[in-house]
PDB file of C-alpha atoms and ligand atoms in Angstrom:
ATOM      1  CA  UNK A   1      62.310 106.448 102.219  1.00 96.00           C
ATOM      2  CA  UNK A   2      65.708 108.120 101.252  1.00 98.00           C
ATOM      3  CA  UNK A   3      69.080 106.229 101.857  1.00 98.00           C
ATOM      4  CA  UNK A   4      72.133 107.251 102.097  1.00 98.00           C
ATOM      5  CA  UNK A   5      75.518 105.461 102.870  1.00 98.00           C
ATOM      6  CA  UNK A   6      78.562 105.826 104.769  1.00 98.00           C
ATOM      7  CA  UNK A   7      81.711 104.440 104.140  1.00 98.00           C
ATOM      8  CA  UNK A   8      83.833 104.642 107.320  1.00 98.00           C
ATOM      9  CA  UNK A   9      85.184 103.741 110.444  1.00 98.00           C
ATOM     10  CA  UNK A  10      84.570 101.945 113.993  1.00 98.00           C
ATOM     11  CA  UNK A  11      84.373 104.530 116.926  1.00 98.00           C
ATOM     12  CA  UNK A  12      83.822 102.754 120.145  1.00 98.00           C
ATOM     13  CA  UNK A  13      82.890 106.512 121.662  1.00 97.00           C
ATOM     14  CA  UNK A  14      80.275 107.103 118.963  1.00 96.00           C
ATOM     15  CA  UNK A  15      81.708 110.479 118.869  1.00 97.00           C
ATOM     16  CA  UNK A  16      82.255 110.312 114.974  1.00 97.00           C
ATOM     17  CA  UNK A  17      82.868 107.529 112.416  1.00 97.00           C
ATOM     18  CA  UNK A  18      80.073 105.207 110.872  1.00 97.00           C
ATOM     19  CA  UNK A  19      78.046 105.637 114.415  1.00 97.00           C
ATOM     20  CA  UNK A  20      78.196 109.085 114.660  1.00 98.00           C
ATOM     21  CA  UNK A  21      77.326 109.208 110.617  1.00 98.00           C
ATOM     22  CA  UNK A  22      74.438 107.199 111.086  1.00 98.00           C
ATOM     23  CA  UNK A  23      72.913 109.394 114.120  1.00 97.00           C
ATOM     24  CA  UNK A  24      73.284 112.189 111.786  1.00 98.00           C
ATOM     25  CA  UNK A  25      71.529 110.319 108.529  1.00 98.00           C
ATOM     26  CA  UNK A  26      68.755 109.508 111.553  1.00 97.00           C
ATOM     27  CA  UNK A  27      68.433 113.441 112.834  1.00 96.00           C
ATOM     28  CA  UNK A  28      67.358 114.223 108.999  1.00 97.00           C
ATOM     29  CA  UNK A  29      65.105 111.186 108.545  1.00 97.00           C
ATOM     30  CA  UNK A  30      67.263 109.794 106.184  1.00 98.00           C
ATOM     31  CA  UNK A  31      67.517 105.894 106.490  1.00 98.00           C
ATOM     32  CA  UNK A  32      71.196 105.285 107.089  1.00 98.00           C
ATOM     33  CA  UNK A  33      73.283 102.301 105.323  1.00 98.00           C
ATOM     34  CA  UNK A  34      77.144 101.553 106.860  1.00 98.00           C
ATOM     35  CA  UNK A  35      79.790  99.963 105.349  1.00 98.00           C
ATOM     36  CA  UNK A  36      82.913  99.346 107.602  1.00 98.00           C
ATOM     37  CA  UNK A  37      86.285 100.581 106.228  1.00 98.00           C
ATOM     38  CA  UNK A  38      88.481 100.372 109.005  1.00 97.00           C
ATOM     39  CA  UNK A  39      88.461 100.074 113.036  1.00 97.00           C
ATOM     40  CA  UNK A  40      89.767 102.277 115.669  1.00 97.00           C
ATOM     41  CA  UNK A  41      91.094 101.449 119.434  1.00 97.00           C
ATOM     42  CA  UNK A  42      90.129 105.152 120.558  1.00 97.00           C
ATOM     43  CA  UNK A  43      88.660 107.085 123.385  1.00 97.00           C
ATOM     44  CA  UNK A  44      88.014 110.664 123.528  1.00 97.00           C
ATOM     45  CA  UNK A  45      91.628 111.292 124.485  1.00 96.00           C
ATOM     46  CA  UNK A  46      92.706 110.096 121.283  1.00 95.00           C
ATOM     47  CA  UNK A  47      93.239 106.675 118.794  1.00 96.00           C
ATOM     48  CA  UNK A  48      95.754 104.380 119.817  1.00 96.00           C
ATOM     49  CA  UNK A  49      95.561 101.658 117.074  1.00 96.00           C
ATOM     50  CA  UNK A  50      93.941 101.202 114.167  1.00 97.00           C
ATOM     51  CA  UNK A  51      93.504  98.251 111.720  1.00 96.00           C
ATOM     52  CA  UNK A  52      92.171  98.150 108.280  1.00 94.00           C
ATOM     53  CA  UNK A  53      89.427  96.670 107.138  1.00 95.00           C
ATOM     54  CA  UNK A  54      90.552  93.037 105.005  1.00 97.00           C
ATOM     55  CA  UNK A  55      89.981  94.154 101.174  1.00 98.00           C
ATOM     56  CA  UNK A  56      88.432  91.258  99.749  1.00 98.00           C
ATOM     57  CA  UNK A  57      85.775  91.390 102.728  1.00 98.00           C
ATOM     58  CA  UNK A  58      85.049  95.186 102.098  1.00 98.00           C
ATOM     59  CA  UNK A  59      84.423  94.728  99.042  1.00 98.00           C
ATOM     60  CA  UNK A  60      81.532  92.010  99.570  1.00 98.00           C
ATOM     61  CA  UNK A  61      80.219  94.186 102.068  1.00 98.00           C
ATOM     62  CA  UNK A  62      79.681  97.166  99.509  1.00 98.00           C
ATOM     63  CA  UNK A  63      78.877  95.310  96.548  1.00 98.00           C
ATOM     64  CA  UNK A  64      76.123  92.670  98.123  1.00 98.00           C
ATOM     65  CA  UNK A  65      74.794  95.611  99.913  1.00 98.00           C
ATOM     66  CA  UNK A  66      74.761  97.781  96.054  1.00 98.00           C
ATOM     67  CA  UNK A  67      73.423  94.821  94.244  1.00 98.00           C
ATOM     68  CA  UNK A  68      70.229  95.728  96.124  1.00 98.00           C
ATOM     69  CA  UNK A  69      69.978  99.056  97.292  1.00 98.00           C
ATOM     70  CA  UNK A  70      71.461 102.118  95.363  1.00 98.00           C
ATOM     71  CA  UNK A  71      71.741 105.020  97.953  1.00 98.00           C
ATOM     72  CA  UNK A  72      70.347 108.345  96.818  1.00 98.00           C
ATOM     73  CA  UNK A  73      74.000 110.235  98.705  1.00 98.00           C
ATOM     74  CA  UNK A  74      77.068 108.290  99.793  1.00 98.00           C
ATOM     75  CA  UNK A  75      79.769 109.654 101.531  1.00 98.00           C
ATOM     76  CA  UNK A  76      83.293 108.383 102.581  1.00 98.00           C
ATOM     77  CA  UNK A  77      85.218 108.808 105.912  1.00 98.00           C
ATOM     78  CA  UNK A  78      87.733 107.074 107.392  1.00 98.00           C
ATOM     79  CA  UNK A  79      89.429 104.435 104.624  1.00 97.00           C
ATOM     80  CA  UNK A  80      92.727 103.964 105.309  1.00 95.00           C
ATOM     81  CA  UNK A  81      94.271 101.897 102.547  1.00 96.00           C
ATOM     82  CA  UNK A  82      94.775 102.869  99.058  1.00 98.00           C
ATOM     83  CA  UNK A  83      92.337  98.736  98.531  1.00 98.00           C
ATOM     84  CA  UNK A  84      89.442 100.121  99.996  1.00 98.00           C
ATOM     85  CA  UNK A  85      89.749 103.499  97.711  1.00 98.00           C
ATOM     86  CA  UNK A  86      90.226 101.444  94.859  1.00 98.00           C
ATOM     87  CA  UNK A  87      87.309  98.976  95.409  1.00 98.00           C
ATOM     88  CA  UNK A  88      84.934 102.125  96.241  1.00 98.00           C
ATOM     89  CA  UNK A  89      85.796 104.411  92.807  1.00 98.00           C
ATOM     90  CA  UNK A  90      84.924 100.976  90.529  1.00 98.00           C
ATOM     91  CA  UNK A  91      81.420 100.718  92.739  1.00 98.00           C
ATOM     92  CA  UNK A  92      81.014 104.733  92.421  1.00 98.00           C
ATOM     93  CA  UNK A  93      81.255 103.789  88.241  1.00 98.00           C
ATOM     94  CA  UNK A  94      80.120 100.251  88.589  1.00 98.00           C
ATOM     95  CA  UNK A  95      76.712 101.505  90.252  1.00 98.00           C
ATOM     96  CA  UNK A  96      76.390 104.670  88.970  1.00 98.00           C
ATOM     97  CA  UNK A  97      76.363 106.416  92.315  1.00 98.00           C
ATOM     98  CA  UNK A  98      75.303 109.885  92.688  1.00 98.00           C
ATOM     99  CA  UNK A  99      75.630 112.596  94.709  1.00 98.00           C
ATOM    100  CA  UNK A 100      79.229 111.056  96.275  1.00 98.00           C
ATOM    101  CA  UNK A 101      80.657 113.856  99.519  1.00 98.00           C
ATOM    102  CA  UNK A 102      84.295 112.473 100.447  1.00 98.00           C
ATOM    103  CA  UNK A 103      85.439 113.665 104.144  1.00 98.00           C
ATOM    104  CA  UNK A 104      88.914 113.349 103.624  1.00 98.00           C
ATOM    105  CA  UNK A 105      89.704 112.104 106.972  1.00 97.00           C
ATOM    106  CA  UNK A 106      93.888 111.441 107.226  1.00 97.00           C
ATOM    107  CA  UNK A 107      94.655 112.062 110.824  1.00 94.00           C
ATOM    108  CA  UNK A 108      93.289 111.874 114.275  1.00 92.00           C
ATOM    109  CA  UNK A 109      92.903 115.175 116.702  1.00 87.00           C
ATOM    110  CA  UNK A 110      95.580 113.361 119.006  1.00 86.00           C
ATOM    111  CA  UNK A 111      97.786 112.784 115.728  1.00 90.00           C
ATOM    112  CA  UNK A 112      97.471 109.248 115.080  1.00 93.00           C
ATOM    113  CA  UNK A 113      97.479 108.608 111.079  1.00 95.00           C
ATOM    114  CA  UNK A 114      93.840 107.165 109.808  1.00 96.00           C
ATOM    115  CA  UNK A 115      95.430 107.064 105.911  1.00 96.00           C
ATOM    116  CA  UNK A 116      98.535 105.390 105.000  1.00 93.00           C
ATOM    117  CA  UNK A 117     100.970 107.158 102.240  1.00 93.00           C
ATOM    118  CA  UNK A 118      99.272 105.112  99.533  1.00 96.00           C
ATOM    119  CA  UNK A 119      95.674 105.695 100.226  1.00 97.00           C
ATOM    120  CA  UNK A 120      96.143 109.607 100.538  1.00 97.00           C
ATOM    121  CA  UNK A 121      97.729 109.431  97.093  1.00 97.00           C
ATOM    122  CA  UNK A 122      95.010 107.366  95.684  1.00 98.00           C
ATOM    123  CA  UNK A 123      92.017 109.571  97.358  1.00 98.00           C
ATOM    124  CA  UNK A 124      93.295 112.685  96.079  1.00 98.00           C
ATOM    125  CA  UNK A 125      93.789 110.306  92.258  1.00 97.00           C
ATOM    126  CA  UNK A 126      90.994 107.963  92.101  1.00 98.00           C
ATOM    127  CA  UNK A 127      87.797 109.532  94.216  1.00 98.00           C
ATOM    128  CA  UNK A 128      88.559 113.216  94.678  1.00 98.00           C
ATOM    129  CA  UNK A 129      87.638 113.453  90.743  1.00 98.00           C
ATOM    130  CA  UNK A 130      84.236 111.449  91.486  1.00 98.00           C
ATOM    131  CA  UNK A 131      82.981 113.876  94.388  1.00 98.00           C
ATOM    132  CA  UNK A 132      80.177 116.197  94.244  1.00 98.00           C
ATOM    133  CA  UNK A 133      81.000 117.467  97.307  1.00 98.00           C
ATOM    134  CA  UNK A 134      84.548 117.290  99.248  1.00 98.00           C
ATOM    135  CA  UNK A 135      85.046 119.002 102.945  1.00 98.00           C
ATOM    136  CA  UNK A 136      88.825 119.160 103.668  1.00 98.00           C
ATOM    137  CA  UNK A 137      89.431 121.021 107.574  1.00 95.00           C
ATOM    138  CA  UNK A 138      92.597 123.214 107.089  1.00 95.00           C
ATOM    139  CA  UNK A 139      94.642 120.211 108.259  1.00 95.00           C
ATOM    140  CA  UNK A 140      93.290 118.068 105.610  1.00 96.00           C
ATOM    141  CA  UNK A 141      93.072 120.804 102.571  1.00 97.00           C
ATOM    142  CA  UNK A 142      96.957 121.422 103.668  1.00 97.00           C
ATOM    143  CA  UNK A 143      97.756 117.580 102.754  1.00 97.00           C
ATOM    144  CA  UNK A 144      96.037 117.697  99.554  1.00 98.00           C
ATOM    145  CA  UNK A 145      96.782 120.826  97.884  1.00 98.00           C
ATOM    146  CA  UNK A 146     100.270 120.534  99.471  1.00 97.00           C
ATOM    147  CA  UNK A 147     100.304 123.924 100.580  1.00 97.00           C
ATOM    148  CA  UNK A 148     100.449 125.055 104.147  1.00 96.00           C
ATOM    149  CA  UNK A 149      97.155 127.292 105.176  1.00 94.00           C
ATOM    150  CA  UNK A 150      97.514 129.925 107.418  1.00 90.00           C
ATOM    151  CA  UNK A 151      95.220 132.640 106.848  1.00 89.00           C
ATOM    152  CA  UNK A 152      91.821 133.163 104.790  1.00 91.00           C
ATOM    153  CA  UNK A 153      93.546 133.630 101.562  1.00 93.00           C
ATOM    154  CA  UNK A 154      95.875 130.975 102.054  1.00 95.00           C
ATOM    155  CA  UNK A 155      91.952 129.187 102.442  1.00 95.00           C
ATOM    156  CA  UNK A 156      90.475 130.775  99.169  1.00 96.00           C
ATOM    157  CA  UNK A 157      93.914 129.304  97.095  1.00 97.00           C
ATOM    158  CA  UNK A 158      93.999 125.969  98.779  1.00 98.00           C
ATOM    159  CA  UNK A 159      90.221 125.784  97.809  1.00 98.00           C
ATOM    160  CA  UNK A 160      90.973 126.655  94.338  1.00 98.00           C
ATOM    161  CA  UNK A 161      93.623 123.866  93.833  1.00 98.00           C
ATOM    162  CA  UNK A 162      91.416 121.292  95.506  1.00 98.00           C
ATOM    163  CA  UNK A 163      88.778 121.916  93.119  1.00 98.00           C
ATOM    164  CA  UNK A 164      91.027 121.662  89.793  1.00 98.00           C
ATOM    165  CA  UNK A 165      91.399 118.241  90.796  1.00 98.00           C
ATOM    166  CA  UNK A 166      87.716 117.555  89.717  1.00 98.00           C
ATOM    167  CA  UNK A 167      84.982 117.975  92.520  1.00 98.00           C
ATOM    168  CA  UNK A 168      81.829 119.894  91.698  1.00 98.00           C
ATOM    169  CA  UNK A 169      82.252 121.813  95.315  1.00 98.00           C
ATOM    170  CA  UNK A 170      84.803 122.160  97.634  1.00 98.00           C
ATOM    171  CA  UNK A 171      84.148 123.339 101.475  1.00 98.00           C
ATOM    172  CA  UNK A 172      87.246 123.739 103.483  1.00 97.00           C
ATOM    173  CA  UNK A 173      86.100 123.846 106.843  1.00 94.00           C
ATOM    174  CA  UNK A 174      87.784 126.886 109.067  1.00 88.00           C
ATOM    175  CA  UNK A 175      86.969 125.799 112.438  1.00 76.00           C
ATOM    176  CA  UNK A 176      90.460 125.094 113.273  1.00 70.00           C
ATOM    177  CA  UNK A 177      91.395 129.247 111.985  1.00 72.00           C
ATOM    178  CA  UNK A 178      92.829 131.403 115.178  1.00 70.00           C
ATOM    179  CA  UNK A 179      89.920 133.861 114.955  1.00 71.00           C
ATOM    180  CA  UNK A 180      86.620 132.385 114.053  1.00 78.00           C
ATOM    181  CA  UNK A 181      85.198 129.265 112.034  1.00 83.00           C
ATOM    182  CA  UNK A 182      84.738 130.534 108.236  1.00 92.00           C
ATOM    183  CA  UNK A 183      84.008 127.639 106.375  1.00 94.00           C
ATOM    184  CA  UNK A 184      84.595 128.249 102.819  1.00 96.00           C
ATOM    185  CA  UNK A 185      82.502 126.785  99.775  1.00 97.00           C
ATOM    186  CA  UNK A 186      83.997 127.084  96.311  1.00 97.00           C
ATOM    187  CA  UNK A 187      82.172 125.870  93.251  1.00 97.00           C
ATOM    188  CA  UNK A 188      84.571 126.744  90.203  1.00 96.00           C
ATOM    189  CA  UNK A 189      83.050 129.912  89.735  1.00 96.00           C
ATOM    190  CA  UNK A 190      81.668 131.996  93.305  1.00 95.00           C
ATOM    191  CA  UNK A 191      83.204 131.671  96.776  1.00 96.00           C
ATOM    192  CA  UNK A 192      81.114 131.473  99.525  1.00 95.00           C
ATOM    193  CA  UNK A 193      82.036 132.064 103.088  1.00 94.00           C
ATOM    194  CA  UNK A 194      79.963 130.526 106.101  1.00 91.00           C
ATOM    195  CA  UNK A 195      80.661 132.298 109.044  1.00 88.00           C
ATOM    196  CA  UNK A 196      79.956 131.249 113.202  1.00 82.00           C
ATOM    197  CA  UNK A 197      81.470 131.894 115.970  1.00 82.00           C
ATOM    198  CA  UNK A 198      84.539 129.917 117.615  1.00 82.00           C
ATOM    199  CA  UNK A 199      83.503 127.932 120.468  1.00 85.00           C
ATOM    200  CA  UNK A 200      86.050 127.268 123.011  1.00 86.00           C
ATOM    201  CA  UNK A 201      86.921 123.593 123.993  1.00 89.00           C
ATOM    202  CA  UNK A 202      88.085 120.333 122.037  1.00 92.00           C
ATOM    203  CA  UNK A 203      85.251 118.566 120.174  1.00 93.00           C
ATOM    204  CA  UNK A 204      85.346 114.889 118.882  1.00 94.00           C
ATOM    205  CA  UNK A 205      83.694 114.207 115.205  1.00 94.00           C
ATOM    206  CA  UNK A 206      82.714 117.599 114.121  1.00 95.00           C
ATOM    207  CA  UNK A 207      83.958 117.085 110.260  1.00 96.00           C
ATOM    208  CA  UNK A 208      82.209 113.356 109.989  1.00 97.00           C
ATOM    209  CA  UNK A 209      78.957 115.156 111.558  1.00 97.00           C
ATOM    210  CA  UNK A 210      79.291 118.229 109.510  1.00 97.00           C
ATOM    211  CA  UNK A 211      79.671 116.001 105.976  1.00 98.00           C
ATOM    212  CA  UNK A 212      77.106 113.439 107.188  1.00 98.00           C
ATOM    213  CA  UNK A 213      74.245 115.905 107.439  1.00 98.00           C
ATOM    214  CA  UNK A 214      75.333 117.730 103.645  1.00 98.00           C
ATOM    215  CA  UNK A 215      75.122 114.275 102.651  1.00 98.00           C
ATOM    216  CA  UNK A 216      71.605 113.303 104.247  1.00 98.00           C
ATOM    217  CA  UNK A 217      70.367 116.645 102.804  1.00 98.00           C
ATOM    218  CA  UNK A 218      71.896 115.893  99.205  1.00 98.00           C
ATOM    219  CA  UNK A 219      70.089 112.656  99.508  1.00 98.00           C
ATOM    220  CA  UNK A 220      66.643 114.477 100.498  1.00 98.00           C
ATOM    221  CA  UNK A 221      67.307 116.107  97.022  1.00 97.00           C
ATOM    222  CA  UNK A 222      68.565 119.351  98.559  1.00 97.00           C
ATOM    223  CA  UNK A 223      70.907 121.761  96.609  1.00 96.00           C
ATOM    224  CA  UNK A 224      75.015 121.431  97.582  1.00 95.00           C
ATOM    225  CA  UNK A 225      74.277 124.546  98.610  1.00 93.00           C
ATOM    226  CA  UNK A 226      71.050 124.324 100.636  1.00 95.00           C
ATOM    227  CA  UNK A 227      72.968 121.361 102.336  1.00 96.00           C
ATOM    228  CA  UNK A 228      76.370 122.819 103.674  1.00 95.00           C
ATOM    229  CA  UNK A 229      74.321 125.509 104.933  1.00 94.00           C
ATOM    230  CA  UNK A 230      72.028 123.937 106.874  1.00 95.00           C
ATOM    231  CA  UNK A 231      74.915 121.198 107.713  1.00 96.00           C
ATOM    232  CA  UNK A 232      76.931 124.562 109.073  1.00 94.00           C
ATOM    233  CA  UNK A 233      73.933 124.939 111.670  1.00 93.00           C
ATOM    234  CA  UNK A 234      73.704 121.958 112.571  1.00 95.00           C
ATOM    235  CA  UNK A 235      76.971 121.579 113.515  1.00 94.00           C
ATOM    236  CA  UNK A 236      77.356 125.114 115.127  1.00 91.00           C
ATOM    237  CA  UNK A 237      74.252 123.946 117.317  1.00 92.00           C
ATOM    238  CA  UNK A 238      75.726 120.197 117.955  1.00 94.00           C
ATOM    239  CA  UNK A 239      78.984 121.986 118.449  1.00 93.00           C
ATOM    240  CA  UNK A 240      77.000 124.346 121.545  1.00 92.00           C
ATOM    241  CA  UNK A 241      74.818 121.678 122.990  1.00 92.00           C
ATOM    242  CA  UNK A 242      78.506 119.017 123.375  1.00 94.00           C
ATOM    243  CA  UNK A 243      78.948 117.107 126.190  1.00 95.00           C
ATOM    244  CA  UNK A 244      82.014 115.801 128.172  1.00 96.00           C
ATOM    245  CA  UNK A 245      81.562 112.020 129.067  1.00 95.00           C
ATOM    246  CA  UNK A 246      85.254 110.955 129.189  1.00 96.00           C
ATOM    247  CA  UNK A 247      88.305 112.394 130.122  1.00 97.00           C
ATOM    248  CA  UNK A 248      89.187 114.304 127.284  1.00 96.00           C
ATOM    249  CA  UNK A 249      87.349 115.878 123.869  1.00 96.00           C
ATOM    250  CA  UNK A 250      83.559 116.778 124.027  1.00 96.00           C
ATOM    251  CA  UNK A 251      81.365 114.662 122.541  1.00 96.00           C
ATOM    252  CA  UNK A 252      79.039 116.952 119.787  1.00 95.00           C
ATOM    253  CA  UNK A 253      74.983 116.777 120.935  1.00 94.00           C
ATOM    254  CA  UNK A 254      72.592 115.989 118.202  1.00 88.00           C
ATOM    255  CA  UNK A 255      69.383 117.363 119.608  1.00 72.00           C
ATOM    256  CA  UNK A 256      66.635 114.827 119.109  1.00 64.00           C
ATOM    257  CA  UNK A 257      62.882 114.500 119.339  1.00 54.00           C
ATOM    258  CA  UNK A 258      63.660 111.248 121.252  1.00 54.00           C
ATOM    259  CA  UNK A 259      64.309 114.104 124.239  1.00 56.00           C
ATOM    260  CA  UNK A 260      60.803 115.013 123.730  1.00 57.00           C
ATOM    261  CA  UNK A 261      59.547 112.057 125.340  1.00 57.00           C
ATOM    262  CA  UNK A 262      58.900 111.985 128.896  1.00 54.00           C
ATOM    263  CA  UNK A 263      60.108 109.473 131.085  1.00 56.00           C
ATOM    264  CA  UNK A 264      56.536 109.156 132.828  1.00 52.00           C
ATOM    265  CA  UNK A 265      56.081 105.708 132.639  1.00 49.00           C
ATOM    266  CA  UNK A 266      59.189 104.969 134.576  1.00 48.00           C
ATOM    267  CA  UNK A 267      59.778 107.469 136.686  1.00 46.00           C
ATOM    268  CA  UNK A 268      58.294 106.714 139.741  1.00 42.00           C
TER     269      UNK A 268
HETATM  270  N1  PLP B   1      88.104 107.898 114.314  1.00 91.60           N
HETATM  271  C1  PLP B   1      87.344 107.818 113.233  1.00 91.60           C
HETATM  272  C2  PLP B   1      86.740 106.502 112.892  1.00 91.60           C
HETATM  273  C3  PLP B   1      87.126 108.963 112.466  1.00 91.60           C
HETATM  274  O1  PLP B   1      86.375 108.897 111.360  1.00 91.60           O
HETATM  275  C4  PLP B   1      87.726 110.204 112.860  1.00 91.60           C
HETATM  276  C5  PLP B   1      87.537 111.438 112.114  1.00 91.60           C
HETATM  277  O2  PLP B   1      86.885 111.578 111.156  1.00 91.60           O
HETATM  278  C6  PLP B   1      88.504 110.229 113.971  1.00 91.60           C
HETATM  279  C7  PLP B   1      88.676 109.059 114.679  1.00 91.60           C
HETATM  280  C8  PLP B   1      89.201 111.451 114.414  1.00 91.60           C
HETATM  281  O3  PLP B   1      88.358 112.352 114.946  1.00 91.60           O
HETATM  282  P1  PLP B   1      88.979 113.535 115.800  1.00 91.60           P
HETATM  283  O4  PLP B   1      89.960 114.207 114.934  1.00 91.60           O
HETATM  284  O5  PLP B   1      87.785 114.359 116.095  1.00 91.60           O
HETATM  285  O6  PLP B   1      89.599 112.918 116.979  1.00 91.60           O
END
């Protein structure tokens, strides 16, 4: 059976964070481990508090969980404080984890901040160099290469910068662009663009979905490239199949055999 952990935050919607991680891991039969970074007050209109996880506690989490089951993929979300970033690059070493994707989640759709000052600067120091695989959305890869990102090429530079800071692939994820959603893979030496069309309409989680299923795929021994492409389908088909159950963002769809079942038995 194939593991792989997430390292992330409470979502009471489910929408994205460790839940929405672990229905991904589940949709690629990949047996999903959760350690809890941080917690949200959110619904899908937007977070309105947040609170981080205590460090001394997160750090027992990860470690008695690592002292007996070494994940074949990890990846992070939500961490919030530059603690939990710390405590997570000396497990990464400690453990000898492989195949590490970092979702550099910093702030909320509805603007709320889900990094403080210090943990940016300590993501983009301390893990950034560890990852195999890092997916920035132009928000994000703005922040870290500290340049703003308007167009494609402004995409193709940003990507360039993120990856001198020691990643073996970067992804910057274009579904934000005016036009269309190029996401755009660079590993040191080829680009690779990964076109779909832009749907219309607000959608909850799509970047924790999107690096969830590269990292169930990485796990399943799948090439980085083999796994942000069929991650980019995925998420293009969650993305079409999204639901509204609140009053504001759509919730993404992650088809599942489970809808295969009839409701027979019951439904009469
Ligand atoms: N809450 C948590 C726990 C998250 O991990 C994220 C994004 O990764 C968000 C909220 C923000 O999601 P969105 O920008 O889709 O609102």
């Amino acid at each position: 059976m194939k593991k792989a952990l997430t390292i992330a935050g409470f979502d009471p919607t489910g929408g994205a964070g460790l839940q929405a991680d672990l229905k991904v891991f589940s949709m690629f039969g990949v047996h999903g481990l959760s350690v809890l970074s941080s917690l949200t007050a959110q619904n899908t209109t937007g977070v309105s508090d947040v609170m981080e996880a205590d460090p001394d506690f997160f750090k027992a989490q990860l470690y008695v969980l690592l002292e007996d089951i070494k994940p074949d993929a990890l990846k992070t979300g939500m961490l919030y404080s530059a603690d939990v970033v710390e405590i997570i690059k000396e497990a990464i070493l400690h453990y000898k984890l492989e195949n590490f994707v970092i979702d550099p989640v910093l702030k909320s759709s509805s603007g709320k901040m889900l990094a403080d000052k210090r943990a940016i600067a300590a993501i983009k120091a301390e893990i950034i160099p560890l990852a195999k695989v890092i997916t920035p959305n132009l928000r994000e890869a703005s922040v870290i290469s500290e340049m703003p990102i308007a167009d494609m090429k402004d995409m193709y530079r940003a990507a360039g910068i993120i990856h001198s800071m020691g990643p073996e692939v970067v992804v910057v994820t274009g579904g934000h662009l005016e036009s269309n959603a190029i996401d755009l893979c660079f590993d040191g030496t080829g680009y690779t663009e990964f076109p779909s069309p832009k749907l219309p309409g607000e959608f909850h989680g799509t970047g924790c979905a999107f690096s969830s299923a590269i990292t169930a795929n990485l796990a399943k021994g799948a090439s980085v490239t083999e796994s942000v492409s069929i991650a980019k389908e995925f998420i293009t088909s969650s993305i079409k199949n999204a639901g509204t159950i609140g009053k504001g963002m759509k919730l993404l769809s992650f088809e599942c055999q489970a809808n295969s079942f009839t409701m027979t038995s019951i439904d009469h």
